[in-house]
Short mmCIF file of C-alpha atoms in Angstrom, two decimals:
data_model
loop_
_atom_site.label_atom_id
_atom_site.label_comp_id
_atom_site.label_asym_id
_atom_site.label_seq_id
_atom_site.Cartn_x
_atom_site.Cartn_y
_atom_site.Cartn_z
CA UNK A 50 0.58 -40.89 -29.63
CA UNK A 51 -1.33 -44.05 -28.73
CA UNK A 52 0.38 -45.99 -31.54
CA UNK A 53 3.84 -44.76 -30.49
CA UNK A 54 3.23 -45.82 -26.89
CA UNK A 55 2.25 -49.30 -28.08
CA UNK A 56 5.03 -49.71 -30.68
CA UNK A 57 7.68 -48.52 -28.20
CA UNK A 58 6.24 -50.96 -25.64
CA UNK A 59 5.88 -48.25 -23.01
CA UNK A 60 2.22 -49.35 -22.83
CA UNK A 61 1.28 -52.94 -23.59
CA UNK A 62 -1.98 -52.36 -25.48
CA UNK A 63 -3.01 -49.50 -27.78
CA UNK A 64 -6.49 -49.28 -26.23
CA UNK A 65 -4.93 -48.70 -22.79
CA UNK A 66 -2.65 -46.03 -24.29
CA UNK A 67 -5.70 -44.32 -25.81
CA UNK A 68 -7.54 -44.37 -22.46
CA UNK A 69 -4.51 -42.88 -20.65
CA UNK A 70 -4.34 -40.04 -23.20
CA UNK A 71 -8.07 -39.34 -22.90
CA UNK A 72 -7.76 -39.24 -19.10
CA UNK A 73 -4.93 -36.63 -19.35
CA UNK A 74 -2.27 -38.99 -17.92
CA UNK A 75 0.07 -38.44 -20.88
CA UNK A 76 1.88 -35.14 -21.47
CA UNK A 77 3.84 -34.25 -24.60
CA UNK A 78 6.27 -31.35 -24.12
CA UNK A 79 4.31 -30.22 -21.04
CA UNK A 80 0.89 -30.25 -22.72
CA UNK A 81 -1.88 -32.83 -22.37
CA UNK A 82 -1.61 -35.25 -25.31
CA UNK A 83 -4.57 -36.59 -27.25
CA UNK A 84 -4.40 -40.13 -28.72
CA UNK A 85 -3.96 -38.55 -32.17
CA UNK A 86 -1.08 -36.26 -31.15
CA UNK A 87 1.83 -36.52 -33.60
CA UNK A 88 5.05 -37.77 -31.97
CA UNK A 89 8.38 -36.61 -33.41
CA UNK A 90 11.98 -37.24 -32.34
CA UNK A 91 12.96 -34.79 -29.59
CA UNK A 92 9.54 -34.76 -27.90
CA UNK A 93 9.47 -35.22 -24.13
CA UNK A 94 6.69 -37.49 -22.89
CA UNK A 95 5.52 -37.77 -19.28
CA UNK A 96 3.32 -40.76 -18.41
CA UNK A 97 1.50 -41.11 -15.10
CA UNK A 98 0.70 -44.74 -14.35
CA UNK A 99 -0.88 -44.81 -10.91
CA UNK A 100 1.83 -43.63 -8.49
CA UNK A 101 4.54 -44.26 -11.11
CA UNK A 102 5.70 -41.27 -13.21
CA UNK A 103 7.87 -41.96 -16.27
CA UNK A 104 9.52 -39.21 -18.32
CA UNK A 105 11.08 -40.20 -21.64
CA UNK A 106 12.66 -38.43 -24.61
CA UNK A 107 11.63 -39.68 -28.05
CA UNK A 108 14.67 -40.70 -30.12
CA UNK A 109 12.85 -42.12 -33.12
CA UNK A 110 9.43 -43.01 -34.50
CA UNK A 111 8.64 -46.22 -36.35
CA UNK A 112 5.37 -47.78 -37.57
CA UNK A 113 6.47 -51.06 -35.98
CA UNK A 114 9.33 -52.40 -33.87
CA UNK A 115 10.36 -55.75 -32.49
CA UNK A 116 11.31 -56.38 -28.89
CA UNK A 117 14.99 -55.56 -29.45
CA UNK A 118 14.49 -52.27 -31.33
CA UNK A 119 11.49 -50.92 -29.35
CA UNK A 120 13.63 -49.65 -26.46
CA UNK A 121 15.78 -47.69 -28.93
CA UNK A 122 12.86 -45.42 -29.77
CA UNK A 123 13.11 -43.56 -26.45
CA UNK A 124 15.49 -42.65 -23.64
CA UNK A 125 14.30 -42.71 -20.03
CA UNK A 126 15.02 -39.34 -18.43
CA UNK A 127 13.21 -39.82 -15.11
CA UNK A 128 11.50 -42.76 -13.43
CA UNK A 129 9.99 -42.08 -10.02
CA UNK A 130 7.28 -43.25 -7.67
CA UNK A 131 5.11 -40.57 -6.06
CA UNK A 132 4.36 -40.59 -2.37
CA UNK A 133 0.68 -41.05 -1.57
CA UNK A 134 0.46 -37.49 -0.21
CA UNK A 135 1.83 -36.09 -3.53
CA UNK A 136 -0.95 -37.68 -5.57
CA UNK A 137 -3.76 -35.84 -3.82
CA UNK A 138 -2.00 -32.48 -3.50
#
């Protein structure tokens, strides 16, 4: 999971991706994802980054990707910003 988030450039650094997984801010198919969770095409990932919630569908998995091909590994399904009152509910 943490490597996919870094390779796909959804998260800039792998260590940050690992910390987000350990803090339960990453869901894979509705379940809390660990940094070691296996990512396969078809998985739905939900990332909570502060007030920003990003839901993506995994289209492919690669051990590495350049800037041009990284965005082809996923499709953004939902991109929203939570209201402050929603965060603490």
